[in-house]
Amino acid sequence: MEITYRRFVPSEADDLVAFLTGDTWPFHGTAVVDPDQARQWVADGRYAGDGNRAFWITAGDVTLGLVRLMDLGDETPVFGLRIGSPYRGLGIGARALTWLTGHLLTDFPRIRRIEGTTRQDNVAMRRTFRRCGYVKEAHYRDGWPAADGAVHDAVGYAILRRDWLAGTTTDPDWNDGDGRGRPRAGLSR
Ligand SMILES: CC(C)(COP(=O)(O)OP(=O)(O)OC[C@H]1O[C@@H](n2cnc3c(N)ncnc32)[C@H](O)[C@@H]1OP(=O)(O)O)[C@@H](O)C(=O)NCCC(=O)NCCS
């Protein structure tokens, strides 16, 4: 399947509202998006505004999903990824994350790292991160209150420019002694 990424322009607001309200997003803060809410998000410049841009993920005339890029003036931008429910699990999310990573690190030389956070139980997104070279850096216990009152953990992933360039993945140094100095060989703490 040939996939293209086409930049969203504000004149496509109705299409964007239809996309956001026409599906369910179980791992987002708002699983079912209200049309007024979606229009407000567009009016607020979340998809085309200062430091924000979005891209339709398409195959021919079919809209498969949407990439949203945020904090583009920073050295560490973040992103949102939504694949329409009929197209999930087909490899499109992983392709889109690979694409957006390359797009950001190519077009924005200041960017050193790209971050993404998801709910702990969003297995598909977590596997997508790993598949695309992102590494888990953070675990926020009780960090994701859901609309139904349940409280979930959140997990943070990131990719470094230097890893992307080298084709490597490097994990954080978790064994750094937790502020008490690095453990010496032979000493148990
Ligand atoms: C999360 C999402 C972007 C993943 O994209 P996708 O196209 O469905 O995923 P892919 O087919 O590219 O698969 C990527 C990885 O996820 C795994 N995966 C996909 N769907 C899965 C599922 N339902 N359960 C478990 N793993 C799944 C794949 O096996 C693959 O992992 P692997 O390389 O280790 O085999 C997509 O499902 C989506 O948009 N979901 C709804 C919105 C959402 O949750 N966005 C993220 C919010 S932070």
Coordinates of N, CA and C and ligand atoms in Angstrom, one line a residue:
M1 N 0.8 -1.2 0.0 CA 0.0 0.0 0.0 C 0.9 1.3 0.0
E2 N 0.6 2.1 -0.9 CA 1.4 3.4 -0.9 C 0.7 4.4 0.0
I3 N 1.5 4.9 0.9 CA 1.0 5.8 1.9 C 1.6 7.2 1.7
T4 N 0.8 8.2 1.8 CA 1.3 9.5 1.6 C 0.9 10.3 2.9
Y5 N 1.6 11.4 3.2 CA 1.4 12.2 4.3 C 1.2 13.6 3.8
R6 N 0.0 14.1 4.0 CA -0.4 15.4 3.4 C -0.7 16.4 4.5
R7 N 0.0 17.6 4.4 CA -0.2 18.5 5.5 C -1.6 19.0 5.6
F8 N -2.1 19.1 6.8 CA -3.5 19.6 7.1 C -3.4 21.1 6.9
V9 N -4.5 21.6 6.3 CA -4.6 23.1 6.2 C -6.0 23.5 6.8
P10 N -6.1 24.7 7.4 CA -7.3 25.0 8.2 C -8.6 24.9 7.4
S11 N -8.5 25.1 6.0 CA -9.7 25.0 5.2 C -10.3 23.5 5.3
E12 N -9.5 22.6 5.8 CA -10.0 21.2 5.9 C -10.6 20.9 7.3
A13 N -11.0 22.0 8.0 CA -11.5 21.8 9.4 C -12.7 20.8 9.4
D14 N -13.6 20.9 8.5 CA -14.8 20.0 8.5 C -14.3 18.6 8.4
D15 N -13.4 18.3 7.6 CA -12.9 16.9 7.4 C -12.2 16.4 8.7
L16 N -11.5 17.3 9.3 CA -10.8 16.9 10.6 C -11.8 16.7 11.7
V17 N -12.8 17.5 11.8 CA -13.9 17.3 12.8 C -14.6 15.9 12.5
A18 N -14.8 15.7 11.2 CA -15.5 14.4 10.9 C -14.6 13.2 11.3
F19 N -13.3 13.3 11.0 CA -12.4 12.3 11.4 C -12.3 12.0 12.9
L20 N -12.2 13.1 13.6 CA -12.1 13.0 15.1 C -13.4 12.4 15.7
T21 N -14.5 12.9 15.2 CA -15.8 12.5 15.8 C -16.3 11.2 15.3
G22 N -15.8 10.7 14.2 CA -16.4 9.5 13.5 C -15.7 8.2 14.0
D23 N -15.0 8.3 15.0 CA -14.3 7.0 15.5 C -14.2 7.1 17.0
T24 N -13.7 6.1 17.6 CA -13.4 6.1 19.1 C -12.0 5.9 19.3
W25 N -11.5 6.6 20.4 CA -10.1 6.7 20.7 C -9.9 6.3 22.2
P26 N -10.0 5.0 22.4 CA -10.1 4.5 23.8 C -8.9 4.9 24.7
F27 N -7.7 5.2 24.1 CA -6.6 5.5 25.0 C -6.3 7.0 25.0
H28 N -7.2 7.8 24.5 CA -7.0 9.3 24.6 C -7.8 9.8 25.8
G29 N -7.5 11.0 26.2 CA -8.3 11.6 27.3 C -9.7 11.6 27.0
T30 N -10.1 11.9 25.7 CA -11.5 11.9 25.3 C -11.7 10.8 24.3
A31 N -12.3 9.8 24.7 CA -12.5 8.6 23.8 C -13.5 8.9 22.7
V32 N -14.5 9.6 23.0 CA -15.5 10.0 22.0 C -15.5 11.5 21.9
V33 N -15.1 12.0 20.8 CA -14.9 13.5 20.7 C -16.2 14.2 20.2
D34 N -16.6 15.2 21.0 CA -17.8 16.0 20.6 C -17.4 17.0 19.5
P35 N -18.4 17.2 18.5 CA -18.0 18.1 17.4 C -17.6 19.5 17.8
D36 N -18.3 20.0 18.8 CA -18.0 21.4 19.3 C -16.6 21.4 19.9
Q37 N -16.2 20.3 20.6 CA -14.9 20.2 21.2 C -13.9 20.2 20.0
A38 N -14.1 19.4 19.0 CA -13.2 19.2 17.9 C -13.0 20.6 17.2
R39 N -14.1 21.3 17.0 CA -14.0 22.6 16.3 C -13.2 23.6 17.1
Q40 N -13.3 23.5 18.4 CA -12.6 24.4 19.3 C -11.1 24.0 19.2
W41 N -10.8 22.7 19.2 CA -9.3 22.3 19.1 C -8.7 22.9 17.8
V42 N -9.5 22.8 16.7 CA -9.0 23.3 15.4 C -8.9 24.8 15.5
A43 N -9.9 25.5 16.1 CA -9.8 27.0 16.2 C -8.7 27.4 17.1
D44 N -8.3 26.6 18.1 CA -7.2 26.9 19.0 C -5.8 26.7 18.3
G45 N -5.8 26.2 17.1 CA -4.5 26.1 16.4 C -3.8 24.8 16.8
R46 N -4.5 23.8 17.3 CA -3.8 22.6 17.7 C -3.2 21.8 16.5
Y47 N -3.8 22.0 15.3 CA -3.4 21.3 14.2 C -2.6 22.1 13.1
A48 N -2.8 23.4 13.2 CA -2.0 24.3 12.3 C -1.9 25.6 13.0
G49 N -0.9 25.8 13.7 CA -0.7 27.0 14.4 C 0.7 27.2 14.9
D50 N 0.9 28.1 15.8 CA 2.2 28.3 16.3 C 2.8 27.0 16.9
G51 N 3.8 26.5 16.3 CA 4.5 25.3 16.8 C 3.8 24.0 16.6
N52 N 2.7 24.0 15.9 CA 1.9 22.8 15.7 C 1.7 22.6 14.2
R53 N 1.7 21.3 13.8 CA 1.2 21.0 12.5 C 0.7 19.6 12.5
A54 N -0.1 19.3 11.5 CA -0.7 17.9 11.4 C -0.6 17.4 9.9
F55 N -0.6 16.1 9.8 CA -0.6 15.5 8.5 C -1.6 14.4 8.4
W56 N -2.4 14.4 7.3 CA -3.3 13.3 7.0 C -2.4 12.1 6.5
I57 N -2.7 10.9 7.0 CA -2.1 9.7 6.5 C -3.1 9.1 5.5
T58 N -2.7 9.0 4.3 CA -3.7 8.6 3.2 C -3.1 7.5 2.3
A59 N -4.0 6.8 1.8 CA -3.7 5.8 0.7 C -4.7 6.1 -0.4
G60 N -4.3 6.7 -1.5 CA -5.2 7.2 -2.5 C -6.2 8.2 -1.9
D61 N -7.5 7.9 -2.1 CA -8.5 8.8 -1.6 C -8.9 8.4 -0.1
V62 N -8.3 7.4 0.4 CA -8.7 6.9 1.7 C -7.9 7.6 2.8
T63 N -8.6 8.1 3.8 CA -7.9 8.7 5.0 C -7.7 7.5 6.0
L64 N -6.4 7.3 6.3 CA -6.1 6.2 7.2 C -5.9 6.7 8.7
G65 N -5.4 7.9 8.8 CA -5.1 8.4 10.1 C -4.6 9.8 10.1
L66 N -4.1 10.2 11.2 CA -3.6 11.6 11.4 C -2.4 11.6 12.3
V67 N -1.4 12.4 11.9 CA -0.2 12.6 12.7 C -0.3 14.1 13.2
R68 N -0.1 14.3 14.5 CA -0.1 15.7 15.0 C 1.2 15.9 15.6
L69 N 1.9 17.0 15.3 CA 3.2 17.4 15.8 C 3.1 18.7 16.6
M70 N 3.7 18.6 17.8 CA 3.5 19.8 18.7 C 4.9 20.2 19.2
D71 N 4.9 21.5 19.7 CA 6.1 22.0 20.4 C 7.3 22.1 19.4
L72 N 7.0 22.4 18.1 CA 8.0 22.4 17.1 C 9.1 23.4 17.3
G73 N 8.9 24.4 18.1 CA 10.0 25.4 18.4 C 10.9 24.9 19.4
D74 N 10.6 23.7 20.1 CA 11.5 23.2 21.1 C 12.5 22.2 20.6
E75 N 13.5 21.9 21.4 CA 14.4 20.9 21.0 C 13.9 19.5 21.2
T76 N 12.7 19.4 21.9 CA 12.1 18.1 22.2 C 10.6 18.2 21.8
P77 N 10.2 18.0 20.6 CA 8.8 18.1 20.3 C 8.1 16.8 20.7
V78 N 6.8 16.8 20.7 CA 6.0 15.7 21.0 C 5.0 15.5 19.9
F79 N 4.3 14.3 19.9 CA 3.4 14.1 18.7 C 2.2 13.3 19.2
G80 N 1.2 13.3 18.4 CA 0.0 12.4 18.6 C -0.2 11.6 17.3
L81 N -0.7 10.4 17.5 CA -0.9 9.5 16.3 C -2.2 8.8 16.5
R82 N -3.1 9.0 15.4 CA -4.4 8.3 15.4 C -4.6 7.6 14.1
I83 N -4.7 6.3 14.2 CA -5.0 5.5 13.0 C -6.5 5.1 13.1
G84 N -7.3 5.3 12.1 CA -8.7 5.0 12.1 C -8.9 3.5 12.4
S85 N -10.0 3.2 13.1 CA -10.1 1.8 13.6 C -10.1 0.7 12.6
P86 N -10.6 1.0 11.3 CA -10.6 -0.1 10.3 C -9.1 -0.4 9.9
Y87 N -8.2 0.5 10.2 CA -6.9 0.3 9.6 C -5.8 0.0 10.7
R88 N -6.3 -0.2 11.9 CA -5.3 -0.5 13.0 C -4.8 -1.9 12.9
G89 N -3.6 -2.1 13.3 CA -3.0 -3.5 13.3 C -2.5 -3.9 12.0
L90 N -2.4 -3.0 11.0 CA -1.9 -3.3 9.7 C -0.5 -2.8 9.4
G91 N 0.1 -2.3 10.4 CA 1.5 -1.8 10.1 C 1.5 -0.3 9.8
I92 N 0.4 0.3 9.8 CA 0.3 1.8 9.4 C 0.9 2.7 10.5
G93 N 0.5 2.4 11.7 CA 1.0 3.2 12.8 C 2.5 3.2 12.9
A94 N 3.1 2.0 12.7 CA 4.6 1.9 12.7 C 5.2 2.7 11.6
R95 N 4.6 2.6 10.4 CA 5.1 3.3 9.3 C 5.0 4.8 9.5
A96 N 3.9 5.2 10.1 CA 3.7 6.7 10.3 C 4.7 7.2 11.3
L97 N 4.9 6.4 12.4 CA 5.9 6.9 13.4 C 7.3 7.0 12.8
T98 N 7.7 6.0 12.0 CA 9.0 6.1 11.3 C 9.0 7.3 10.4
W99 N 7.9 7.6 9.7 CA 7.9 8.8 8.8 C 8.0 10.1 9.6
L100 N 7.2 10.2 10.7 CA 7.2 11.5 11.4 C 8.6 11.7 12.1
T101 N 9.2 10.6 12.6 CA 10.5 10.8 13.2 C 11.5 11.3 12.2
G102 N 11.5 10.7 11.0 CA 12.4 11.2 9.9 C 12.1 12.6 9.5
H103 N 10.8 12.9 9.4 CA 10.4 14.3 9.0 C 10.9 15.3 10.1
L104 N 10.7 15.0 11.3 CA 11.1 16.0 12.4 C 12.6 16.2 12.4
L105 N 13.4 15.0 12.4 CA 14.8 15.1 12.5 C 15.5 15.6 11.3
T106 N 14.8 15.6 10.2 CA 15.4 16.1 8.9 C 15.1 17.6 8.8
D107 N 13.8 18.0 9.0 CA 13.4 19.4 8.8 C 13.7 20.3 9.9
F108 N 14.0 19.8 11.1 CA 14.2 20.7 12.2 C 15.6 20.3 12.9
P109 N 16.7 20.9 12.4 CA 18.0 20.6 12.9 C 18.2 20.8 14.4
R110 N 17.4 21.6 15.0 CA 17.6 21.9 16.5 C 17.1 20.7 17.3
I111 N 16.2 19.9 16.7 CA 15.6 18.8 17.5 C 16.7 17.7 17.9
R112 N 16.8 17.5 19.2 CA 17.7 16.5 19.7 C 17.0 15.2 20.0
R113 N 15.7 15.3 20.4 CA 15.0 14.1 20.8 C 13.5 14.3 20.6
I114 N 12.8 13.3 20.4 CA 11.3 13.3 20.2 C 10.7 12.5 21.3
E115 N 9.7 13.0 22.0 CA 9.1 12.3 23.1 C 7.6 11.9 22.8
G116 N 7.2 10.8 23.4 CA 5.8 10.5 23.3 C 5.4 9.8 24.6
T117 N 4.2 10.0 25.0 CA 3.6 9.4 26.3 C 2.3 8.7 25.9
T118 N 2.1 7.6 26.6 CA 0.9 6.9 26.4 C 0.4 6.2 27.7
R119 N -0.8 5.6 27.6 CA -1.3 4.9 28.8 C -0.6 3.6 28.9
Q120 N -0.3 3.1 30.1 CA 0.5 1.9 30.3 C -0.2 0.7 29.5
D121 N -1.5 0.7 29.5 CA -2.1 -0.5 28.9 C -2.4 -0.3 27.4
N122 N -1.8 0.7 26.8 CA -1.9 0.9 25.3 C -0.8 0.1 24.7
V123 N -1.0 -1.2 24.7 CA 0.0 -2.2 24.2 C 0.4 -1.9 22.7
A124 N -0.6 -1.6 21.9 CA -0.3 -1.3 20.5 C 0.7 -0.1 20.4
M125 N 0.4 1.0 21.1 CA 1.3 2.1 21.0 C 2.7 1.8 21.6
R126 N 2.7 1.1 22.7 CA 4.0 0.8 23.3 C 4.9 -0.1 22.3
R127 N 4.2 -1.0 21.7 CA 5.0 -1.8 20.7 C 5.4 -1.0 19.5
T128 N 4.5 -0.1 19.1 CA 4.9 0.8 18.0 C 6.1 1.6 18.3
F129 N 6.1 2.1 19.5 CA 7.3 2.9 20.0 C 8.6 2.0 19.8
R130 N 8.5 0.8 20.4 CA 9.7 0.0 20.4 C 10.1 -0.4 19.0
R131 N 9.2 -0.7 18.2 CA 9.5 -1.1 16.8 C 10.2 0.0 16.0
C132 N 9.9 1.3 16.4 CA 10.4 2.4 15.7 C 11.7 3.0 16.4
G133 N 12.2 2.3 17.3 CA 13.5 2.8 17.9 C 13.3 3.7 19.1
Y134 N 12.1 3.8 19.6 CA 11.9 4.6 20.8 C 12.1 3.8 22.0
V135 N 12.6 4.4 23.1 CA 13.0 3.7 24.3 C 12.2 4.2 25.5
K136 N 11.8 3.3 26.3 CA 11.1 3.8 27.5 C 12.0 4.5 28.5
E137 N 11.6 5.7 28.8 CA 12.4 6.6 29.7 C 11.7 6.9 31.0
A138 N 10.4 6.7 31.0 CA 9.7 7.2 32.2 C 8.5 6.4 32.5
H139 N 8.1 6.3 33.8 CA 6.9 5.6 34.2 C 6.3 6.4 35.3
Y140 N 5.1 6.9 35.0 CA 4.4 7.8 35.9 C 3.2 7.1 36.5
R141 N 3.5 6.7 37.8 CA 2.4 5.9 38.5 C 1.2 6.8 38.8
D142 N 0.0 6.3 38.5 CA -1.2 7.0 38.6 C -1.2 8.3 37.8
G143 N -0.5 8.3 36.8 CA -0.3 9.6 36.0 C -1.3 9.8 34.9
W144 N -2.3 8.9 34.8 CA -3.2 9.1 33.7 C -4.6 8.8 34.1
P145 N -5.3 9.8 34.7 CA -6.7 9.6 35.1 C -7.6 9.6 33.8
A146 N -8.4 8.6 33.8 CA -9.3 8.4 32.6 C -10.6 9.1 32.9
A147 N -11.4 9.3 31.8 CA -12.7 10.0 31.9 C -13.7 9.2 32.7
D148 N -13.5 7.8 32.8 CA -14.5 7.0 33.5 C -14.1 6.9 35.0
G149 N -13.1 7.7 35.4 CA -12.8 7.7 36.9 C -11.6 6.8 37.2
A150 N -11.3 5.8 36.3 CA -10.2 4.9 36.6 C -8.9 5.7 36.5
V151 N -7.9 5.3 37.2 CA -6.6 5.9 37.2 C -5.6 4.9 36.7
H152 N -4.9 5.3 35.6 CA -3.9 4.4 35.0 C -2.5 5.0 35.2
D153 N -1.5 4.1 35.0 CA -0.1 4.6 34.9 C 0.1 5.2 33.5
A154 N 1.1 6.1 33.4 CA 1.5 6.5 32.0 C 2.9 6.2 31.8
V155 N 3.3 6.0 30.6 CA 4.7 5.7 30.3 C 5.2 6.6 29.2
G156 N 6.5 7.0 29.3 CA 7.1 7.9 28.4 C 8.2 7.3 27.6
Y157 N 8.2 7.5 26.3 CA 9.3 7.0 25.4 C 9.9 8.2 24.7
A158 N 11.1 7.9 24.2 CA 11.8 8.9 23.4 C 12.8 8.3 22.4
I159 N 13.1 9.0 21.4 CA 14.2 8.6 20.5 C 15.2 9.8 20.4
L160 N 16.5 9.5 20.4 CA 17.5 10.5 20.3 C 17.9 10.7 18.9
R161 N 18.3 11.9 18.5 CA 18.8 12.1 17.2 C 20.0 11.2 16.9
R162 N 20.9 11.2 17.9 CA 22.2 10.4 17.7 C 21.9 8.9 17.5
D163 N 20.9 8.4 18.2 CA 20.5 7.0 17.9 C 19.9 6.8 16.5
W164 N 19.0 7.8 16.2 CA 18.4 7.7 14.8 C 19.5 7.7 13.7
L165 N 20.5 8.6 13.9 CA 21.5 8.7 12.9 C 22.3 7.4 12.8
A166 N 22.6 6.8 14.0 CA 23.5 5.7 14.0 C 22.7 4.4 13.8
G167 N 21.4 4.4 13.8 CA 20.6 3.2 13.7 C 20.7 2.3 14.9
T168 N 20.9 3.0 16.1 CA 21.0 2.2 17.3 C 19.8 2.6 18.3
T169 N 19.7 1.8 19.3 CA 18.8 2.3 20.5 C 19.7 2.1 21.7
T170 N 19.7 3.2 22.5 CA 20.4 3.1 23.8 C 19.4 3.4 24.9
D171 N 19.5 2.5 25.9 CA 18.6 2.6 27.1 C 19.2 3.6 28.1
P172 N 18.3 4.3 28.9 CA 18.9 5.2 29.9 C 19.7 4.3 30.9
D173 N 20.6 5.0 31.6 CA 21.5 4.4 32.6 C 20.7 4.2 33.9
W174 N 19.9 3.1 34.0 CA 19.1 3.0 35.1 C 19.9 2.6 36.4
N175 N 21.1 2.1 36.2 CA 21.9 1.6 37.3 C 22.9 2.7 37.7
D176 N 22.4 3.9 37.9 CA 23.3 5.0 38.2 C 23.4 5.3 39.7
G177 N 22.8 4.4 40.5 CA 23.0 4.6 42.0 C 21.9 5.4 42.6
D178 N 20.9 5.9 41.8 CA 19.8 6.6 42.4 C 20.2 7.8 43.3
G179 N 21.2 8.5 42.9 CA 21.6 9.7 43.6 C 22.6 9.4 44.7
R180 N 22.9 8.1 45.0 CA 23.8 7.7 46.1 C 25.1 7.3 45.6
G181 N 25.4 7.6 44.3 CA 26.6 7.2 43.7 C 26.5 5.9 43.1
R182 N 27.3 5.6 42.1 CA 27.2 4.4 41.4 C 27.7 3.2 42.2
P183 N 26.9 2.1 42.3 CA 27.4 1.0 43.1 C 28.7 0.5 42.6
R184 N 29.6 0.1 43.5 CA 30.9 -0.4 43.1 C 30.8 -1.9 43.0
A185 N 31.6 -2.5 42.2 CA 31.5 -4.0 42.0 C 31.8 -4.6 43.3
G186 N 31.0 -5.6 43.7 CA 31.3 -6.4 44.9 C 30.5 -5.9 46.1
L187 N 30.0 -4.6 46.0 CA 29.3 -4.1 47.1 C 27.8 -4.3 46.9
S188 N 27.1 -4.8 47.9 CA 25.6 -4.9 47.8 C 25.0 -3.8 48.5
R189 N 23.9 -3.2 48.0 CA 23.3 -2.1 48.6 C 21.9 -2.5 49.1
Ligands
LIG1 C1 -1.6 2.8 18.6 C2 -1.6 2.9 17.1 C3 -1.1 4.2 16.6 C4 -0.7 1.7 16.5 O1 -0.8 1.8 15.1 P1 -1.2 0.4 14.3 O2 -1.2 0.7 12.9 O3 -2.5 -0.1 14.9 O4 0.0 -0.6 14.7 P2 0.9 -1.4 13.7 O5 0.0 -2.4 13.0 O6 1.8 -0.5 13.0 O7 1.7 -2.3 14.8 C5 2.8 -1.8 15.5 C6 3.1 -2.7 16.7 O8 1.9 -2.8 17.6 C7 1.5 -4.1 17.7 N1 0.0 -4.1 17.8 C8 -0.8 -3.5 16.9 N2 -2.1 -3.6 17.3 C9 -2.0 -4.2 18.5 C10 -3.0 -4.6 19.4 N3 -4.3 -4.4 19.2 N4 -2.6 -5.3 20.5 C11 -1.3 -5.6 20.7 N5 -0.3 -5.2 19.9 C12 -0.7 -4.6 18.8 C13 2.0 -4.8 16.4 O9 2.1 -6.2 16.6 C14 3.3 -4.2 16.2 O10 4.2 -4.7 17.2 P3 5.5 -5.6 16.8 O11 6.3 -4.8 15.8 O12 6.2 -5.8 18.1 O13 4.8 -6.8 16.2 C15 -3.1 2.7 16.5 O14 -3.6 1.4 16.9 C16 -4.0 3.8 17.0 O15 -4.1 4.8 16.4 N6 -4.8 3.5 18.0 C17 -5.8 4.4 18.5 C18 -5.2 5.7 18.9 C19 -4.1 5.6 19.9 O16 -4.1 4.8 20.9 N7 -3.0 6.4 19.7 C20 -1.9 6.5 20.5 C21 -2.2 7.5 21.6 S1 -0.8 8.0 22.5

